[in-house]
mmCIF file of C-alpha atoms in Angstrom:
data_model
loop_
_atom_site.group_PDB
_atom_site.id
_atom_site.type_symbol
_atom_site.label_atom_id
_atom_site.label_comp_id
_atom_site.label_asym_id
_atom_site.label_seq_id
_atom_site.Cartn_x
_atom_site.Cartn_y
_atom_site.Cartn_z
ATOM 1 C CA ALA X 1 146.066 119.426 26.598
ATOM 2 C CA VAL X 2 145.863 115.774 25.846
ATOM 3 C CA VAL X 3 143.186 114.604 28.178
ATOM 4 C CA ALA X 4 139.492 115.095 27.408
ATOM 5 C CA TRP X 5 136.319 114.298 29.260
ATOM 6 C CA ALA X 6 133.448 112.733 27.404
ATOM 7 C CA LEU X 7 129.965 111.930 28.578
ATOM 8 C CA LEU X 8 128.719 108.750 26.946
ATOM 9 C CA SER X 9 125.121 107.962 26.037
ATOM 10 C CA ALA X 10 124.508 106.239 29.364
ATOM 11 C CA PRO X 11 123.722 109.023 31.865
ATOM 12 C CA THR X 12 126.463 109.989 34.332
ATOM 13 C CA PHE X 13 128.991 107.529 32.849
ATOM 14 C CA ALA X 14 131.985 109.841 33.051
ATOM 15 C CA GLN X 15 134.972 108.792 30.979
ATOM 16 C CA THR X 16 138.566 109.943 30.989
ATOM 17 C CA TYR X 17 140.939 109.037 28.220
ATOM 18 C CA THR X 18 144.249 110.392 27.042
ATOM 19 C CA ASN X 19 144.283 111.450 23.412
ATOM 20 C CA CYS X 20 148.022 110.900 23.268
ATOM 21 C CA ASN X 21 149.905 109.052 25.990
ATOM 22 C CA PRO X 22 153.530 110.225 25.849
ATOM 23 C CA LEU X 23 154.659 106.962 27.427
ATOM 24 C CA LYS X 24 153.360 105.054 24.410
ATOM 25 C CA ARG X 25 154.173 107.390 21.517
ATOM 26 C CA THR X 26 156.679 110.117 20.774
ATOM 27 C CA ASP X 27 154.602 112.503 18.650
ATOM 28 C CA CYS X 28 152.393 113.941 21.416
ATOM 29 C CA PRO X 29 152.094 117.742 21.466
ATOM 30 C CA PRO X 30 153.941 119.576 24.265
ATOM 31 C CA ASP X 31 151.991 120.723 27.321
ATOM 32 C CA SER X 32 151.356 124.443 27.750
ATOM 33 C CA ALA X 33 153.132 125.506 30.949
ATOM 34 C CA LEU X 34 151.704 127.900 33.510
ATOM 35 C CA GLY X 35 155.238 128.704 34.676
ATOM 36 C CA LYS X 36 154.191 131.213 37.362
ATOM 37 C CA THR X 37 151.706 131.872 40.187
ATOM 38 C CA VAL X 38 148.111 132.906 39.486
ATOM 39 C CA ASP X 39 145.141 133.850 41.679
ATOM 40 C CA ILE X 40 141.783 133.150 40.053
ATOM 41 C CA ASN X 41 138.488 134.547 41.363
ATOM 42 C CA PHE X 42 135.509 132.553 40.129
ATOM 43 C CA SER X 43 132.948 135.350 40.451
ATOM 44 C CA SER X 44 133.111 135.195 36.661
ATOM 45 C CA ALA X 45 134.241 132.586 34.160
ATOM 46 C CA SER X 46 138.003 132.208 33.788
ATOM 47 C CA ASP X 47 139.423 131.859 30.299
ATOM 48 C CA SER X 48 142.209 129.766 31.820
ATOM 49 C CA PHE X 49 139.730 126.889 31.893
ATOM 50 C CA THR X 50 137.650 124.933 29.415
ATOM 51 C CA ALA X 51 134.138 124.469 30.851
ATOM 52 C CA GLU X 52 131.547 121.770 30.217
ATOM 53 C CA GLY X 53 128.031 121.463 31.613
ATOM 54 C CA GLU X 54 125.871 123.666 33.840
ATOM 55 C CA ILE X 55 128.167 126.191 35.563
ATOM 56 C CA THR X 56 127.056 129.618 36.748
ATOM 57 C CA TYR X 57 129.077 132.457 38.293
ATOM 58 C CA GLY X 58 128.348 135.063 40.938
ATOM 59 C CA SER X 59 129.490 136.646 44.183
ATOM 60 C CA ASP X 60 129.789 133.213 45.821
ATOM 61 C CA GLY X 61 131.926 131.834 43.003
ATOM 62 C CA ALA X 62 131.357 129.166 40.370
ATOM 63 C CA SER X 63 128.398 126.829 40.946
ATOM 64 C CA PHE X 64 128.587 123.312 39.475
ATOM 65 C CA THR X 65 125.043 121.927 39.454
ATOM 66 C CA VAL X 66 123.751 118.378 39.042
ATOM 67 C CA ALA X 67 119.995 118.597 38.467
ATOM 68 C CA LYS X 68 119.182 115.614 36.254
ATOM 69 C CA GLN X 69 120.623 112.444 34.811
ATOM 70 C CA GLY X 70 123.587 113.174 32.587
ATOM 71 C CA ASP X 71 124.684 116.347 34.392
ATOM 72 C CA SER X 72 128.442 116.381 34.979
ATOM 73 C CA PRO X 73 129.663 120.014 35.088
ATOM 74 C CA LYS X 74 133.416 120.376 35.039
ATOM 75 C CA ILE X 75 136.302 122.656 34.149
ATOM 76 C CA THR X 76 139.806 121.785 32.902
ATOM 77 C CA SER X 77 142.818 124.109 32.962
ATOM 78 C CA LYS X 78 144.358 125.095 29.629
ATOM 79 C CA TRP X 79 147.826 124.831 31.120
ATOM 80 C CA TYR X 80 149.887 122.417 33.190
ATOM 81 C CA ILE X 81 152.120 122.718 36.218
ATOM 82 C CA MET X 82 155.273 120.722 36.871
ATOM 83 C CA PHE X 83 155.345 120.439 40.655
ATOM 84 C CA GLY X 84 153.654 123.182 42.623
ATOM 85 C CA GLN X 85 150.999 124.162 45.147
ATOM 86 C CA VAL X 86 147.285 124.466 44.432
ATOM 87 C CA ASP X 87 144.851 126.003 46.969
ATOM 88 C CA ILE X 88 141.112 125.933 46.363
ATOM 89 C CA GLU X 89 138.219 127.465 48.315
ATOM 90 C CA LEU X 90 135.430 124.948 47.834
ATOM 91 C CA GLN X 91 132.007 124.068 49.248
ATOM 92 C CA ALA X 92 131.121 120.463 48.471
ATOM 93 C CA ALA X 93 127.732 119.517 47.046
ATOM 94 C CA PRO X 94 125.239 117.790 49.358
ATOM 95 C CA GLY X 95 123.019 114.945 48.238
ATOM 96 C CA GLN X 96 123.195 111.176 48.458
ATOM 97 C CA GLY X 97 125.319 109.770 45.660
ATOM 98 C CA ILE X 98 126.683 113.169 44.554
ATOM 99 C CA VAL X 99 130.477 113.434 44.195
ATOM 100 C CA SER X 100 132.486 116.674 44.203
ATOM 101 C CA SER X 101 136.032 116.441 42.832
ATOM 102 C CA PHE X 102 139.195 118.531 42.607
ATOM 103 C CA PHE X 103 142.310 116.892 41.239
ATOM 104 C CA LEU X 104 145.498 117.138 39.220
ATOM 105 C CA GLN X 105 146.017 114.800 36.273
ATOM 106 C CA SER X 106 148.696 114.283 33.639
ATOM 107 C CA ASP X 107 148.649 113.069 30.039
ATOM 108 C CA CYS X 108 149.963 109.681 31.168
ATOM 109 C CA LEU X 109 147.377 109.482 33.996
ATOM 110 C CA ASP X 110 149.404 110.436 37.021
ATOM 111 C CA GLU X 111 146.792 111.808 39.424
ATOM 112 C CA ILE X 112 146.426 113.549 42.824
ATOM 113 C CA ASP X 113 142.861 113.845 44.159
ATOM 114 C CA TRP X 114 140.474 115.414 46.638
ATOM 115 C CA GLU X 115 136.903 114.000 46.545
ATOM 116 C CA TRP X 116 133.791 114.642 48.649
ATOM 117 C CA LEU X 117 130.606 112.574 48.955
ATOM 118 C CA GLY X 118 127.264 114.355 49.120
ATOM 119 C CA GLY X 119 126.017 112.010 51.823
ATOM 120 C CA ASP X 120 128.992 112.651 54.125
ATOM 121 C CA ASN X 121 129.288 116.137 55.623
ATOM 122 C CA ALA X 122 132.104 115.081 57.937
ATOM 123 C CA GLN X 123 134.845 113.586 55.741
ATOM 124 C CA VAL X 124 136.841 114.075 52.542
ATOM 125 C CA GLN X 125 138.865 111.522 50.602
ATOM 126 C CA SER X 126 142.407 111.893 49.284
ATOM 127 C CA ASN X 127 143.831 109.630 46.601
ATOM 128 C CA TYR X 128 146.633 109.293 44.063
ATOM 129 C CA PHE X 129 147.531 107.202 41.029
ATOM 130 C CA GLY X 130 150.679 106.684 38.982
ATOM 131 C CA LYS X 131 150.430 106.120 35.219
ATOM 132 C CA GLY X 132 146.827 104.890 35.575
ATOM 133 C CA ASN X 133 148.005 101.818 37.472
ATOM 134 C CA THR X 134 145.237 100.047 39.384
ATOM 135 C CA ALA X 135 146.985 96.822 40.319
ATOM 136 C CA THR X 136 146.346 97.705 43.956
ATOM 137 C CA HIS X 137 143.476 99.631 45.562
ATOM 138 C CA ASP X 138 145.061 100.839 48.792
ATOM 139 C CA ARG X 139 145.753 104.463 47.924
ATOM 140 C CA GLY X 140 142.588 106.156 49.153
ATOM 141 C CA ALA X 141 142.158 107.643 52.619
ATOM 142 C CA PHE X 142 139.374 109.501 54.443
ATOM 143 C CA HIS X 143 140.039 112.555 56.612
ATOM 144 C CA ALA X 144 137.894 114.431 59.113
ATOM 145 C CA ASN X 145 136.332 117.435 57.386
ATOM 146 C CA PRO X 146 133.189 118.520 59.273
ATOM 147 C CA GLY X 147 130.848 120.946 57.549
ATOM 148 C CA ASN X 148 132.259 120.537 54.041
ATOM 149 C CA HIS X 149 128.701 120.984 52.624
ATOM 150 C CA ASP X 150 127.934 124.015 54.777
ATOM 151 C CA GLY X 151 130.508 126.575 53.706
ATOM 152 C CA PHE X 152 133.789 127.246 51.974
ATOM 153 C CA GLN X 153 136.971 125.647 53.249
ATOM 154 C CA LYS X 154 140.488 125.703 51.830
ATOM 155 C CA TYR X 155 141.969 122.511 50.444
ATOM 156 C CA SER X 156 145.561 122.301 49.239
ATOM 157 C CA ILE X 157 147.798 119.987 47.291
ATOM 158 C CA ILE X 158 151.523 120.631 47.673
ATOM 159 C CA TRP X 159 153.392 118.533 45.127
ATOM 160 C CA THR X 160 157.180 118.291 44.917
ATOM 161 C CA SER X 161 159.669 115.727 43.651
ATOM 162 C CA GLU X 162 160.177 114.592 47.236
ATOM 163 C CA GLN X 163 156.688 114.692 48.782
ATOM 164 C CA ILE X 164 152.975 115.257 48.232
ATOM 165 C CA ALA X 165 151.076 116.927 51.068
ATOM 166 C CA TRP X 166 147.289 117.191 51.331
ATOM 167 C CA GLN X 167 146.124 120.045 53.584
ATOM 168 C CA ILE X 168 142.756 121.189 54.954
ATOM 169 C CA ASN X 169 142.622 124.820 56.055
ATOM 170 C CA GLY X 170 146.408 124.870 56.231
ATOM 171 C CA GLN X 171 146.771 121.703 58.303
ATOM 172 C CA THR X 172 148.516 118.718 56.769
ATOM 173 C CA VAL X 173 146.363 115.591 56.974
ATOM 174 C CA ARG X 174 148.380 113.287 54.722
ATOM 175 C CA THR X 175 151.771 113.048 53.048
ATOM 176 C CA LEU X 176 153.322 110.721 50.513
ATOM 177 C CA ILE X 177 156.975 110.248 49.596
ATOM 178 C CA PRO X 178 158.205 108.387 46.516
ATOM 179 C CA GLU X 179 159.648 105.559 48.594
ATOM 180 C CA ASN X 180 156.158 104.755 49.918
ATOM 181 C CA ALA X 181 154.348 104.950 46.576
ATOM 182 C CA ASN X 182 155.301 101.481 45.288
ATOM 183 C CA GLY X 183 156.719 102.956 42.107
ATOM 184 C CA GLN X 184 153.544 104.964 41.381
ATOM 185 C CA TYR X 185 154.581 108.433 42.539
ATOM 186 C CA PRO X 186 152.906 111.158 40.386
ATOM 187 C CA GLN X 187 155.691 113.103 38.670
ATOM 188 C CA THR X 188 154.640 114.341 35.219
ATOM 189 C CA PRO X 189 153.087 117.701 34.156
ATOM 190 C CA MET X 190 149.561 118.055 35.545
ATOM 191 C CA MET X 191 146.462 119.960 34.495
ATOM 192 C CA ILE X 192 143.792 120.962 37.049
ATOM 193 C CA ARG X 193 140.260 119.591 36.946
ATOM 194 C CA ILE X 194 137.230 120.475 39.052
ATOM 195 C CA GLY X 195 133.760 118.965 38.740
ATOM 196 C CA ALA X 196 130.646 117.373 40.206
ATOM 197 C CA TRP X 197 128.724 114.273 39.109
ATOM 198 C CA ALA X 198 126.211 111.690 40.289
ATOM 199 C CA GLY X 199 128.050 108.568 41.337
ATOM 200 C CA GLY X 200 124.701 107.317 42.609
ATOM 201 C CA ASP X 201 122.969 107.408 39.231
ATOM 202 C CA PRO X 202 120.983 104.178 38.762
ATOM 203 C CA ASN X 203 122.754 103.505 35.449
ATOM 204 C CA ASN X 204 126.155 103.345 37.101
ATOM 205 C CA ASP X 205 127.968 100.201 38.141
ATOM 206 C CA GLN X 206 126.717 98.944 41.522
ATOM 207 C CA GLY X 207 130.181 99.344 43.011
ATOM 208 C CA THR X 208 130.171 103.007 42.031
ATOM 209 C CA ILE X 209 126.718 103.513 43.549
ATOM 210 C CA ASP X 210 127.745 101.805 46.779
ATOM 211 C CA TRP X 211 130.912 103.854 47.111
ATOM 212 C CA ALA X 212 129.047 107.089 46.388
ATOM 213 C CA GLY X 213 126.693 106.364 49.287
ATOM 214 C CA GLY X 214 123.612 105.085 47.492
ATOM 215 C CA LEU X 215 121.225 106.029 44.719
ATOM 216 C CA THR X 216 120.821 109.685 43.789
ATOM 217 C CA ASP X 217 117.275 111.067 44.012
ATOM 218 C CA TYR X 218 117.169 113.831 41.404
ATOM 219 C CA ASN X 219 113.755 114.935 42.682
ATOM 220 C CA LYS X 220 115.473 116.217 45.827
ATOM 221 C CA GLY X 221 117.960 118.310 43.859
ATOM 222 C CA PRO X 222 119.416 120.290 42.321
ATOM 223 C CA TYR X 223 122.769 119.622 43.966
ATOM 224 C CA THR X 224 125.477 122.271 43.739
ATOM 225 C CA MET X 225 129.205 122.389 44.445
ATOM 226 C CA LYS X 226 130.719 125.883 44.705
ATOM 227 C CA VAL X 227 134.264 127.084 44.067
ATOM 228 C CA LYS X 228 135.168 130.613 45.174
ATOM 229 C CA SER X 229 138.842 130.883 44.276
ATOM 230 C CA LEU X 230 141.916 129.033 43.125
ATOM 231 C CA LYS X 231 145.580 129.877 43.682
ATOM 232 C CA VAL X 232 148.097 127.954 41.609
ATOM 233 C CA GLN X 233 151.862 128.126 42.005
ATOM 234 C CA ASP X 234 153.868 126.331 39.332
ATOM 235 C CA TYR X 235 157.293 125.509 40.766
ATOM 236 C CA SER X 236 158.772 125.155 37.268
ATOM 237 C CA THR X 237 159.086 127.831 34.597
ATOM 238 C CA GLY X 238 158.936 128.133 30.832
ATOM 239 C CA SER X 239 156.293 128.083 28.114
ATOM 240 C CA GLN X 240 155.940 124.340 27.455
ATOM 241 C CA TYR X 241 156.669 121.042 29.164
ATOM 242 C CA VAL X 242 157.919 118.222 26.942
ATOM 243 C CA TYR X 243 158.385 114.510 27.627
ATOM 244 C CA GLY X 244 162.038 113.786 26.808
ATOM 245 C CA ASP X 245 161.466 110.038 26.580
ATOM 246 C CA THR X 246 158.867 107.405 27.469
ATOM 247 C CA SER X 247 160.076 106.710 31.016
ATOM 248 C CA GLY X 248 157.530 108.936 32.767
ATOM 249 C CA THR X 249 160.095 110.141 35.313
ATOM 250 C CA TRP X 250 160.247 113.783 36.326
ATOM 251 C CA GLN X 251 163.922 113.925 35.366
ATOM 252 C CA SER X 252 162.902 113.199 31.753
ATOM 253 C CA ILE X 253 160.608 116.250 31.530
ATOM 254 C CA LYS X 254 162.079 119.239 29.677
ATOM 255 C CA SER X 255 161.029 122.888 29.748
ATOM 256 C CA ASN X 256 161.019 125.146 26.716
ATOM 257 C CA GLY X 257 162.395 128.494 27.860
ATOM 258 C CA GLY X 258 162.585 127.640 31.539
ATOM 259 C CA THR X 259 163.633 125.205 34.239
ATOM 260 C CA ILE X 260 162.102 122.107 35.851
ATOM 261 C CA ASN X 261 162.164 122.698 39.607
ATOM 262 C CA GLY X 262 161.480 119.861 42.020
ATOM 263 C CA GLY X 263 160.161 122.081 44.780
ATOM 264 C CA GLY X 264 162.713 121.630 47.513
ATOM 265 C CA SER X 265 162.519 119.943 50.891
ATOM 266 C CA PRO X 266 159.456 118.072 52.190
ATOM 267 C CA VAL X 267 156.668 120.254 53.573
ATOM 268 C CA GLU X 268 156.105 118.091 56.646
ATOM 269 C CA ALA X 269 158.917 115.828 57.778
ATOM 270 C CA ASP X 270 156.756 114.111 60.411
ATOM 271 C CA ALA X 271 153.290 114.498 58.871
ATOM 272 C CA PRO X 272 150.928 111.514 58.764
ATOM 273 C CA GLY X 273 151.376 109.089 55.895
ATOM 274 C CA ILE X 274 147.839 107.722 55.757
ATOM 275 C CA THR X 275 146.587 104.902 53.562
ATOM 276 C CA SER X 276 143.198 103.221 53.489
ATOM 277 C CA ALA X 277 144.805 100.017 54.711
ATOM 278 C CA ALA X 278 146.098 101.835 57.782
ATOM 279 C CA THR X 279 142.847 103.650 58.566
ATOM 280 C CA GLY X 280 140.297 101.062 57.503
ATOM 281 C CA ALA X 281 138.749 103.506 55.057
ATOM 282 C CA PRO X 282 136.688 101.611 52.466
ATOM 283 C CA VAL X 283 137.974 101.098 48.959
ATOM 284 C CA PRO X 284 135.574 102.706 46.449
ATOM 285 C CA PHE X 285 134.883 99.360 44.798
ATOM 286 C CA THR X 286 136.493 96.107 43.760
ATOM 287 C CA PRO X 287 136.418 95.590 39.989
ATOM 288 C CA HIS X 288 134.689 92.457 38.737
ATOM 289 C CA THR X 289 135.320 90.596 35.503
ATOM 290 C CA THR X 290 132.066 91.957 34.110
ATOM 291 C CA SER X 291 132.766 95.547 35.103
ATOM 292 C CA PRO X 292 133.787 98.063 32.394
ATOM 293 C CA TYR X 293 135.796 99.962 35.005
ATOM 294 C CA THR X 294 139.463 99.308 35.639
ATOM 295 C CA ARG X 295 140.265 101.630 38.516
ATOM 296 C CA PRO X 296 138.821 102.856 41.805
ATOM 297 C CA SER X 297 139.625 106.518 41.168
ATOM 298 C CA VAL X 298 136.304 108.073 42.003
ATOM 299 C CA TYR X 299 136.091 110.688 39.283
ATOM 300 C CA PRO X 300 136.423 110.199 36.467
ATOM 301 C CA TRP X 301 136.269 106.504 35.739
ATOM 302 C CA VAL X 302 138.546 104.996 33.130
ATOM 303 C CA PRO X 303 136.892 102.359 30.948
ATOM 304 C CA ASP X 304 138.540 99.129 29.925
ATOM 305 C CA THR X 305 139.048 99.624 26.192
ATOM 306 C CA THR X 306 138.208 95.988 25.562
ATOM 307 C CA VAL X 307 134.700 96.697 26.838
ATOM 308 C CA VAL X 308 134.058 100.360 26.005
ATOM 309 C CA ALA X 309 135.486 101.921 22.877
ATOM 310 C CA VAL X 310 137.731 104.940 23.382
ATOM 311 C CA PRO X 311 137.103 107.847 20.994
ATOM 312 C CA THR X 312 139.460 108.146 18.050
ATOM 313 C CA THR X 313 142.591 110.127 18.798
ATOM 314 C CA THR X 314 142.370 113.743 17.749
ATOM 315 C CA TYR X 315 144.647 116.624 18.598
ATOM 316 C CA GLY X 316 142.139 119.301 17.662
ATOM 317 C CA ASN X 317 140.323 119.250 20.997
ATOM 318 C CA TYR X 318 143.296 120.006 23.211
ATOM 319 C CA PRO X 319 142.389 122.856 25.576
ATOM 320 C CA GLY X 320 146.027 124.059 25.775
ATOM 321 C CA LEU X 321 147.119 127.628 25.123
ATOM 322 C CA PRO X 322 148.029 128.607 21.550
ATOM 323 C CA SER X 323 151.736 129.088 20.922
ATOM 324 C CA GLY X 324 153.011 132.382 22.361
ATOM 325 C CA TRP X 325 150.029 133.032 24.611
ATOM 326 C CA THR X 326 150.583 133.559 28.339
ATOM 327 C CA VAL X 327 148.581 133.845 31.565
ATOM 328 C CA SER X 328 148.340 136.951 33.737
ATOM 329 C CA ASP X 329 148.634 136.895 37.533
ATOM 330 C CA SER X 330 144.840 136.923 37.765
ATOM 331 C CA GLY X 331 144.517 133.924 35.464
ATOM 332 C CA LYS X 332 143.508 135.837 32.343
ATOM 333 C CA VAL X 333 144.799 134.385 29.086
ATOM 334 C CA VAL X 334 146.904 136.993 27.230
ATOM 335 C CA PRO X 335 147.697 136.764 23.488
ATOM 336 C CA PRO X 336 151.109 137.630 22.048
ATOM 337 C CA SER X 337 151.648 141.389 21.981
ATOM 338 C CA LEU X 338 151.690 141.553 18.176
ATOM 339 C CA ALA X 339 148.806 139.175 17.588
ATOM 340 C CA PRO X 340 145.334 140.513 16.826
ATOM 341 C CA VAL X 341 142.889 140.216 19.712
ATOM 342 C CA SER X 342 139.714 138.439 18.648
#
């Protein structure tokens, strides 16, 4: 995988960067493809994911805990999907300034998000980005979601070449079609990321703190997000997804050993097409000339490379599957039949 999370020396400054953007260079490694449907139970750690930070597992699933400055527990899938449906059973973390996140993201920074604020037990935010573009900040929307801190609910992203649908407990609350995305429709292979962090940390940018709902009081913690299960259906098939050129269009993506499938007809022909401009939902923050942040995507933040140095490109830290390895229906990583099992 070509995206890595890094926690800088300043506490809770979460950074996303792409080790190799296939829109800017042609030697990026291919993306390991899921190519099937898997059901993952988080009563124990899944080897389909790379984990960072304080995460524990038990009968109520994976617990992502923020207890002190610098805590930012997260997991990243070792494979990608190329259009598909992802359903997660999640209980958001309470606590002023705490952010719980579940999203899809590609090597070239296409992104589809769900995000919850620890100070708001009644709403959830949806968002999307295309190729990391932040020229406009009108993509976010808030949706009624009472009790998201109190128990598990199911949240879904249904992503096809013709429509994205965000669903809560099976009910569509937002849709997006390419024609309404101003040229920023997400359409490249996506990995899955889940995590929690303190947007209200006092070392964060003031705009981040304001959006997150205020300063985080670590003395009142710890604050825990829980994930019980994840079902992922990859609409495409094969072992690897490869960028055929630098256009970033879904038609340019190739599959090794399989087929790129767009996903068919829209899920909801008449579903709501909500934007923050239409609903009056607040934009997370407005970047200032002195801000190191260049986008309002709540988690993670992408630094302006003219202000914050991006780590040197390395391909050794990709969390993708080794060549020939596959994934079972339960999400267990399986080595090639003739390879030794370590």
